[in-house]
Amino acid sequence: MNIQKSINLFQQAQLVFPGGVNSPVRAFRAVGGQPLFIERGQGPYLYDVDGNRFIDYVLSWGPLISGHAHPRVVEAVQQAALKGTSYGAPSPLEIELARRVMNFMPNIEMIRFVNSGTEATMSALRLARAYTRRDKIIKFEGCYHGHADMLLVQAGSGVATLGLPDSPGVPAATAADTLIAIYNDLASVETLFKQYPNQIAAIIVEPVAGNMGVVPPAGGFLQGLRDITLREETVLIFDEVMTGFRVHLNGAQALYNIVPDLSTLGKVIGGGLPVGAYGGKKEIMELVAPLGPMYQAGTLSGNPLAMAAGMVALDLLKEPGVWDQLEHASAKLTSGIGAAAKTAGIPIQQTRVGTMFTTFFSEVVPENWSTVKMADKARYGQFFQKMLENGVYLAPSAFEAGFMSMVHTDEDIEATIAAAAQAFKSL
Ligand SMILES: *Cc1c(COP(=O)(O)O)cnc(C)c1O
C-alpha cells in the first residue's frame, strides 16, 4: 500500500502538533505504523491522500451513524451556513434538536447544549455537586468521560494505551474527590458509600462501556446503581455520549429500562459536527444558570450548523427499517468475524451491543478493566495492520469500540469478513 503522501504530511504535522495529531489515539501509537491522512469520506468509505480506500468502522469515533457526507446532512449544513454560522443568540434550530432528542429520550425533561462530550460530563458533574452540595464522585475503572481533570483517573483506552494511569497536570486535590469503582461490581460501589457516607454527589457510568472496548453491563448492574443512588440520594449520571443512539434507538436507558437522573450526550446528536448535551430531571436542571445558580456557558453552544446536522442525523435514524438494518449489519459483521476467528483457531472474545462492537484477542470474557487488559495488544496491532492493508479501517487501538453505519452494505460487510478471515490466518 502506497502511503507516501501520508508519510510526508505526518512529518510536517509533527513539527506543529504534539505527536503530529490533535487527539492522541489518532497517532497510531498503540498499533504501530503511522496515521493515514484523510482526503475525504463518502458513505462507509474513507479515502486517504494517496488514494487508498477503506471501509470505515471508526466513523469519527462514533458520530457518523449515517456515514460520511450523507447528502441530507450536507444539504442541511449548507442551507444553515447560508444563514450565518453562529449568532450568539437563541435560534429555533436549538428547540428543534432538543425536541428530537427528548422524543428519543423522554427521561430528559430539560436539556442544555454544549460543544463536546467533555463539556457535557464536566457540566453534569458540576450540576450534580451543586444539587447535592457534596463533592465526591464515583467513576468506574476503564470508563472514559472526556478529559476534564476530575475524570482523568483510570480513564480507559486513550490514557491506558499511552501508559499514563493519571495525567500529570491533574491536581492531586482534584483527583482525590474522584472515587474509583470496578465496572460490573456493585460491591465495590457499596464499599465506597460506606467509606464516604453522605459525601458522594454522583455516580457517572457508561451504561455500556465503550472506551475500554465494548463491555456490556452485567445483569442487574445498572439497576443496582439505580437502587444504591436512590437510597443514598446521589445523582445517577448515564454518560450516553457514545451509547446514545448507538446501542438502541432510545439509548441504553431504554435498552436496560433504567431512568437516570441526568444523561450526557454527544457524538451522534451532532451528525458529525461538534455538539454535546446534558439533561434530565427538571428539578435538577432548574439549577442551571440563568434559571438557577450553577454557572455554565458557551460562545458557540447551540451552533446552528451543528443543530441542523444533528436534526437530520436523528431524523434519518427514525426512518422505517433503518434501526433494524443497523442491527442486522452489526450482527452479520460480528458473527462473521467470530466464525472466521474460530476457523483460523484464534481465540477472541467478540462483544456487541447494537451498533458498537469490539474484537478482544483474549481467552477471558471482558467484564471490567482488569479482564479487558488481559487481551493481547500486540496481536491486535498485527490484525489492525493486516486489515488496513486489506482496505478495512479499524480503531487504531485494541481497547476501542467499532461502529456500524446505516450506509454499510452487505457487500462491504462480506468484504470485511473476508479480510478478517485472511488476517486471522496470517497471525
Ligand atoms: C467520546 C466520549 C466522551 C467525550 O466526548 P468528546 O466529544 O470527545 O469530548 C465522553 N464520554 C464518553 C462515554 C465518550 O465516548
mmCIF file with all atom_site columns, N, CA and C in Angstrom, residues 141-143 183-184 205-218 221-222 242-243 247 256 351-353 356-358 360 365-373 399-401:
data_model
loop_
_atom_site.group_PDB
_atom_site.id
_atom_site.type_symbol
_atom_site.label_atom_id
_atom_site.label_alt_id
_atom_site.label_comp_id
_atom_site.label_asym_id
_atom_site.label_entity_id
_atom_site.label_seq_id
_atom_site.pdbx_PDB_ins_code
_atom_site.Cartn_x
_atom_site.Cartn_y
_atom_site.Cartn_z
_atom_site.occupancy
_atom_site.B_iso_or_equiv
_atom_site.pdbx_formal_charge
_atom_site.auth_seq_id
_atom_site.auth_comp_id
_atom_site.auth_asym_id
_atom_site.auth_atom_id
_atom_site.pdbx_PDB_model_num
ATOM 1   N N  . GLU A 1 141 ? -13.393 2.279   36.794 1.00 0.00 ? 141 GLU A N  1
ATOM 2   C CA . GLU A 1 141 ? -12.116 1.992   36.161 1.00 0.00 ? 141 GLU A CA 1
ATOM 3   C C  . GLU A 1 141 ? -12.351 1.581   34.710 1.00 0.00 ? 141 GLU A C  1
ATOM 4   N N  . GLY A 1 142 ? -11.649 2.212   33.784 1.00 0.00 ? 142 GLY A N  1
ATOM 5   C CA . GLY A 1 142 ? -11.773 1.859   32.366 1.00 0.00 ? 142 GLY A CA 1
ATOM 6   C C  . GLY A 1 142 ? -12.836 2.650   31.621 1.00 0.00 ? 142 GLY A C  1
ATOM 7   N N  . CYS A 1 143 ? -13.691 3.370   32.343 1.00 0.00 ? 143 CYS A N  1
ATOM 8   C CA . CYS A 1 143 ? -14.663 4.223   31.656 1.00 0.00 ? 143 CYS A CA 1
ATOM 9   C C  . CYS A 1 143 ? -14.034 5.586   31.363 1.00 0.00 ? 143 CYS A C  1
ATOM 10  N N  . TYR A 1 183 ? -16.102 -1.752  37.273 1.00 0.00 ? 183 TYR A N  1
ATOM 11  C CA . TYR A 1 183 ? -17.269 -1.932  36.397 1.00 0.00 ? 183 TYR A CA 1
ATOM 12  C C  . TYR A 1 183 ? -17.877 -3.308  36.625 1.00 0.00 ? 183 TYR A C  1
ATOM 13  N N  . ASN A 1 184 ? -19.181 -3.368  36.642 1.00 0.00 ? 184 ASN A N  1
ATOM 14  C CA . ASN A 1 184 ? -19.917 -4.621  36.844 1.00 0.00 ? 184 ASN A CA 1
ATOM 15  C C  . ASN A 1 184 ? -19.732 -5.211  38.235 1.00 0.00 ? 184 ASN A C  1
ATOM 16  N N  . VAL A 1 205 ? -21.466 6.804   34.846 1.00 0.00 ? 205 VAL A N  1
ATOM 17  C CA . VAL A 1 205 ? -21.158 5.486   34.272 1.00 0.00 ? 205 VAL A CA 1
ATOM 18  C C  . VAL A 1 205 ? -21.484 5.461   32.780 1.00 0.00 ? 205 VAL A C  1
ATOM 19  N N  . GLU A 1 206 ? -20.665 4.757   32.016 1.00 0.00 ? 206 GLU A N  1
ATOM 20  C CA . GLU A 1 206 ? -21.051 4.409   30.649 1.00 0.00 ? 206 GLU A CA 1
ATOM 21  C C  . GLU A 1 206 ? -21.968 3.191   30.781 1.00 0.00 ? 206 GLU A C  1
ATOM 22  N N  . PRO A 1 207 ? -23.252 3.326   30.461 1.00 0.00 ? 207 PRO A N  1
ATOM 23  C CA . PRO A 1 207 ? -24.183 2.211   30.704 1.00 0.00 ? 207 PRO A CA 1
ATOM 24  C C  . PRO A 1 207 ? -23.819 0.961   29.894 1.00 0.00 ? 207 PRO A C  1
ATOM 25  N N  . VAL A 1 208 ? -23.199 1.138   28.747 1.00 0.00 ? 208 VAL A N  1
ATOM 26  C CA . VAL A 1 208 ? -22.445 0.063   28.099 1.00 0.00 ? 208 VAL A CA 1
ATOM 27  C C  . VAL A 1 208 ? -21.055 0.658   27.959 1.00 0.00 ? 208 VAL A C  1
ATOM 28  N N  . ALA A 1 209 ? -20.057 0.027   28.569 1.00 0.00 ? 209 ALA A N  1
ATOM 29  C CA . ALA A 1 209 ? -18.726 0.609   28.457 1.00 0.00 ? 209 ALA A CA 1
ATOM 30  C C  . ALA A 1 209 ? -18.268 0.517   27.010 1.00 0.00 ? 209 ALA A C  1
ATOM 31  N N  . GLY A 1 210 ? -17.710 1.605   26.503 1.00 0.00 ? 210 GLY A N  1
ATOM 32  C CA . GLY A 1 210 ? -17.250 1.602   25.114 1.00 0.00 ? 210 GLY A CA 1
ATOM 33  C C  . GLY A 1 210 ? -15.821 2.065   24.975 1.00 0.00 ? 210 GLY A C  1
ATOM 34  N N  . ASN A 1 211 ? -15.280 2.594   26.055 1.00 0.00 ? 211 ASN A N  1
ATOM 35  C CA . ASN A 1 211 ? -13.938 3.171   25.969 1.00 0.00 ? 211 ASN A CA 1
ATOM 36  C C  . ASN A 1 211 ? -12.854 2.278   26.559 1.00 0.00 ? 211 ASN A C  1
ATOM 37  N N  . MET A 1 212 ? -13.215 1.032   26.915 1.00 0.00 ? 212 MET A N  1
ATOM 38  C CA . MET A 1 212 ? -12.197 0.011   27.174 1.00 0.00 ? 212 MET A CA 1
ATOM 39  C C  . MET A 1 212 ? -12.452 -1.143  26.198 1.00 0.00 ? 212 MET A C  1
ATOM 40  N N  . GLY A 1 213 ? -12.952 -0.805  25.004 1.00 0.00 ? 213 GLY A N  1
ATOM 41  C CA . GLY A 1 213 ? -13.574 -1.798  24.157 1.00 0.00 ? 213 GLY A CA 1
ATOM 42  C C  . GLY A 1 213 ? -14.989 -1.970  24.686 1.00 0.00 ? 213 GLY A C  1
ATOM 43  N N  . VAL A 1 214 ? -15.852 -2.608  23.914 1.00 0.00 ? 214 VAL A N  1
ATOM 44  C CA . VAL A 1 214 ? -17.254 -2.706  24.327 1.00 0.00 ? 214 VAL A CA 1
ATOM 45  C C  . VAL A 1 214 ? -17.411 -3.790  25.397 1.00 0.00 ? 214 VAL A C  1
ATOM 46  N N  . VAL A 1 215 ? -17.830 -3.363  26.575 1.00 0.00 ? 215 VAL A N  1
ATOM 47  C CA . VAL A 1 215 ? -18.093 -4.275  27.690 1.00 0.00 ? 215 VAL A CA 1
ATOM 48  C C  . VAL A 1 215 ? -19.536 -4.038  28.142 1.00 0.00 ? 215 VAL A C  1
ATOM 49  N N  . PRO A 1 216 ? -20.409 -5.023  27.896 1.00 0.00 ? 216 PRO A N  1
ATOM 50  C CA . PRO A 1 216 ? -21.814 -4.838  28.286 1.00 0.00 ? 216 PRO A CA 1
ATOM 51  C C  . PRO A 1 216 ? -21.971 -4.870  29.804 1.00 0.00 ? 216 PRO A C  1
ATOM 52  N N  . PRO A 1 217 ? -23.008 -4.205  30.313 1.00 0.00 ? 217 PRO A N  1
ATOM 53  C CA . PRO A 1 217 ? -23.265 -4.265  31.750 1.00 0.00 ? 217 PRO A CA 1
ATOM 54  C C  . PRO A 1 217 ? -23.784 -5.657  32.115 1.00 0.00 ? 217 PRO A C  1
ATOM 55  N N  . ALA A 1 218 ? -23.309 -6.176  33.225 1.00 0.00 ? 218 ALA A N  1
ATOM 56  C CA . ALA A 1 218 ? -23.802 -7.480  33.698 1.00 0.00 ? 218 ALA A CA 1
ATOM 57  C C  . ALA A 1 218 ? -25.257 -7.316  34.135 1.00 0.00 ? 218 ALA A C  1
ATOM 58  N N  . PHE A 1 221 ? -26.539 -4.913  37.067 1.00 0.00 ? 221 PHE A N  1
ATOM 59  C CA . PHE A 1 221 ? -25.542 -3.900  37.447 1.00 0.00 ? 221 PHE A CA 1
ATOM 60  C C  . PHE A 1 221 ? -26.135 -2.488  37.422 1.00 0.00 ? 221 PHE A C  1
ATOM 61  N N  . LEU A 1 222 ? -26.787 -2.141  36.315 1.00 0.00 ? 222 LEU A N  1
ATOM 62  C CA . LEU A 1 222 ? -27.320 -0.774  36.202 1.00 0.00 ? 222 LEU A CA 1
ATOM 63  C C  . LEU A 1 222 ? -28.476 -0.560  37.181 1.00 0.00 ? 222 LEU A C  1
ATOM 64  N N  . MET A 1 242 ? -21.467 8.093   23.934 1.00 0.00 ? 242 MET A N  1
ATOM 65  C CA . MET A 1 242 ? -21.240 7.094   22.895 1.00 0.00 ? 242 MET A CA 1
ATOM 66  C C  . MET A 1 242 ? -22.479 6.218   22.668 1.00 0.00 ? 242 MET A C  1
ATOM 67  N N  . THR A 1 243 ? -23.110 5.767   23.762 1.00 0.00 ? 243 THR A N  1
ATOM 68  C CA . THR A 1 243 ? -24.183 4.775   23.631 1.00 0.00 ? 243 THR A CA 1
ATOM 69  C C  . THR A 1 243 ? -25.497 5.355   23.109 1.00 0.00 ? 243 THR A C  1
ATOM 70  N N  . VAL A 1 247 ? -26.581 2.006   20.970 1.00 0.00 ? 247 VAL A N  1
ATOM 71  C CA . VAL A 1 247 ? -26.908 0.661   21.476 1.00 0.00 ? 247 VAL A CA 1
ATOM 72  C C  . VAL A 1 247 ? -28.394 0.356   21.307 1.00 0.00 ? 247 VAL A C  1
ATOM 73  N N  . TYR A 1 256 ? -32.032 -0.976  28.755 1.00 0.00 ? 256 TYR A N  1
ATOM 74  C CA . TYR A 1 256 ? -31.969 -1.646  30.064 1.00 0.00 ? 256 TYR A CA 1
ATOM 75  C C  . TYR A 1 256 ? -33.072 -1.170  31.012 1.00 0.00 ? 256 TYR A C  1
ATOM 76  N N  . THR A 1 351 ? -17.546 -8.845  21.394 1.00 0.00 ? 351 THR A N  1
ATOM 77  C CA . THR A 1 351 ? -18.669 -8.240  22.093 1.00 0.00 ? 351 THR A CA 1
ATOM 78  C C  . THR A 1 351 ? -19.429 -7.316  21.141 1.00 0.00 ? 351 THR A C  1
ATOM 79  N N  . ARG A 1 352 ? -20.702 -7.140  21.415 1.00 0.00 ? 352 ARG A N  1
ATOM 80  C CA . ARG A 1 352 ? -21.512 -6.211  20.624 1.00 0.00 ? 352 ARG A CA 1
ATOM 81  C C  . ARG A 1 352 ? -22.764 -5.829  21.397 1.00 0.00 ? 352 ARG A C  1
ATOM 82  N N  . VAL A 1 353 ? -23.095 -4.552  21.383 1.00 0.00 ? 353 VAL A N  1
ATOM 83  C CA . VAL A 1 353 ? -24.416 -4.101  21.813 1.00 0.00 ? 353 VAL A CA 1
ATOM 84  C C  . VAL A 1 353 ? -24.873 -3.108  20.746 1.00 0.00 ? 353 VAL A C  1
ATOM 85  N N  . MET A 1 356 ? -22.344 -1.018  18.335 1.00 0.00 ? 356 MET A N  1
ATOM 86  C CA . MET A 1 356 ? -20.993 -0.901  18.920 1.00 0.00 ? 356 MET A CA 1
ATOM 87  C C  . MET A 1 356 ? -20.436 -2.296  19.166 1.00 0.00 ? 356 MET A C  1
ATOM 88  N N  . PHE A 1 357 ? -19.160 -2.512  18.814 1.00 0.00 ? 357 PHE A N  1
ATOM 89  C CA . PHE A 1 357 ? -18.606 -3.866  18.959 1.00 0.00 ? 357 PHE A CA 1
ATOM 90  C C  . PHE A 1 357 ? -17.088 -3.802  19.112 1.00 0.00 ? 357 PHE A C  1
ATOM 91  N N  . THR A 1 358 ? -16.540 -4.862  19.706 1.00 0.00 ? 358 THR A N  1
ATOM 92  C CA . THR A 1 358 ? -15.087 -4.971  19.844 1.00 0.00 ? 358 THR A CA 1
ATOM 93  C C  . THR A 1 358 ? -14.671 -6.429  19.700 1.00 0.00 ? 358 THR A C  1
ATOM 94  N N  . PHE A 1 360 ? -11.835 -8.665  21.062 1.00 0.00 ? 360 PHE A N  1
ATOM 95  C CA . PHE A 1 360 ? -10.727 -8.758  22.018 1.00 0.00 ? 360 PHE A CA 1
ATOM 96  C C  . PHE A 1 360 ? -9.922  -10.021 21.695 1.00 0.00 ? 360 PHE A C  1
ATOM 97  N N  . VAL A 1 365 ? -13.369 -13.574 29.215 1.00 0.00 ? 365 VAL A N  1
ATOM 98  C CA . VAL A 1 365 ? -14.533 -12.726 28.943 1.00 0.00 ? 365 VAL A CA 1
ATOM 99  C C  . VAL A 1 365 ? -14.296 -11.337 29.545 1.00 0.00 ? 365 VAL A C  1
ATOM 100 N N  . PRO A 1 366 ? -14.414 -10.265 28.744 1.00 0.00 ? 366 PRO A N  1
ATOM 101 C CA . PRO A 1 366 ? -14.164 -8.933  29.270 1.00 0.00 ? 366 PRO A CA 1
ATOM 102 C C  . PRO A 1 366 ? -15.346 -8.435  30.109 1.00 0.00 ? 366 PRO A C  1
ATOM 103 N N  . GLU A 1 367 ? -15.111 -8.214  31.384 1.00 0.00 ? 367 GLU A N  1
ATOM 104 C CA . GLU A 1 367 ? -16.183 -7.764  32.280 1.00 0.00 ? 367 GLU A CA 1
ATOM 105 C C  . GLU A 1 367 ? -15.857 -6.444  32.950 1.00 0.00 ? 367 GLU A C  1
ATOM 106 N N  . ASN A 1 368 ? -14.596 -6.148  33.030 1.00 0.00 ? 368 ASN A N  1
ATOM 107 C CA . ASN A 1 368 ? -14.132 -4.934  33.702 1.00 0.00 ? 368 ASN A CA 1
ATOM 108 C C  . ASN A 1 368 ? -12.722 -4.652  33.199 1.00 0.00 ? 368 ASN A C  1
ATOM 109 N N  . TRP A 1 369 ? -12.113 -3.599  33.700 1.00 0.00 ? 369 TRP A N  1
ATOM 110 C CA . TRP A 1 369 ? -10.817 -3.189  33.157 1.00 0.00 ? 369 TRP A CA 1
ATOM 111 C C  . TRP A 1 369 ? -9.740  -4.258  33.366 1.00 0.00 ? 369 TRP A C  1
ATOM 112 N N  . SER A 1 370 ? -9.768  -4.966  34.512 1.00 0.00 ? 370 SER A N  1
ATOM 113 C CA . SER A 1 370 ? -8.741  -5.991  34.766 1.00 0.00 ? 370 SER A CA 1
ATOM 114 C C  . SER A 1 370 ? -8.818  -7.124  33.745 1.00 0.00 ? 370 SER A C  1
ATOM 115 N N  . THR A 1 371 ? -10.038 -7.549  33.425 1.00 0.00 ? 371 THR A N  1
ATOM 116 C CA . THR A 1 371 ? -10.150 -8.659  32.465 1.00 0.00 ? 371 THR A CA 1
ATOM 117 C C  . THR A 1 371 ? -9.934  -8.158  31.032 1.00 0.00 ? 371 THR A C  1
ATOM 118 N N  . VAL A 1 372 ? -10.337 -6.924  30.760 1.00 0.00 ? 372 VAL A N  1
ATOM 119 C CA . VAL A 1 372 ? -10.104 -6.344  29.425 1.00 0.00 ? 372 VAL A CA 1
ATOM 120 C C  . VAL A 1 372 ? -8.602  -6.292  29.136 1.00 0.00 ? 372 VAL A C  1
ATOM 121 N N  . LYS A 1 373 ? -7.854  -5.859  30.138 1.00 0.00 ? 373 LYS A N  1
ATOM 122 C CA . LYS A 1 373 ? -6.405  -5.656  29.982 1.00 0.00 ? 373 LYS A CA 1
ATOM 123 C C  . LYS A 1 373 ? -5.645  -6.919  29.606 1.00 0.00 ? 373 LYS A C  1
ATOM 124 N N  . PHE A 1 399 ? -8.386  -1.325  22.559 1.00 0.00 ? 399 PHE A N  1
ATOM 125 C CA . PHE A 1 399 ? -9.451  -1.178  23.559 1.00 0.00 ? 399 PHE A CA 1
ATOM 126 C C  . PHE A 1 399 ? -10.433 -0.085  23.173 1.00 0.00 ? 399 PHE A C  1
ATOM 127 N N  . GLU A 1 400 ? -10.930 -0.161  21.947 1.00 0.00 ? 400 GLU A N  1
ATOM 128 C CA . GLU A 1 400 ? -11.890 0.820   21.456 1.00 0.00 ? 400 GLU A CA 1
ATOM 129 C C  . GLU A 1 400 ? -13.098 0.093   20.883 1.00 0.00 ? 400 GLU A C  1
ATOM 130 N N  . ALA A 1 401 ? -14.176 0.832   20.725 1.00 0.00 ? 401 ALA A N  1
ATOM 131 C CA . ALA A 1 401 ? -15.356 0.286   20.064 1.00 0.00 ? 401 ALA A CA 1
ATOM 132 C C  . ALA A 1 401 ? -15.217 0.438   18.558 1.00 0.00 ? 401 ALA A C  1
#
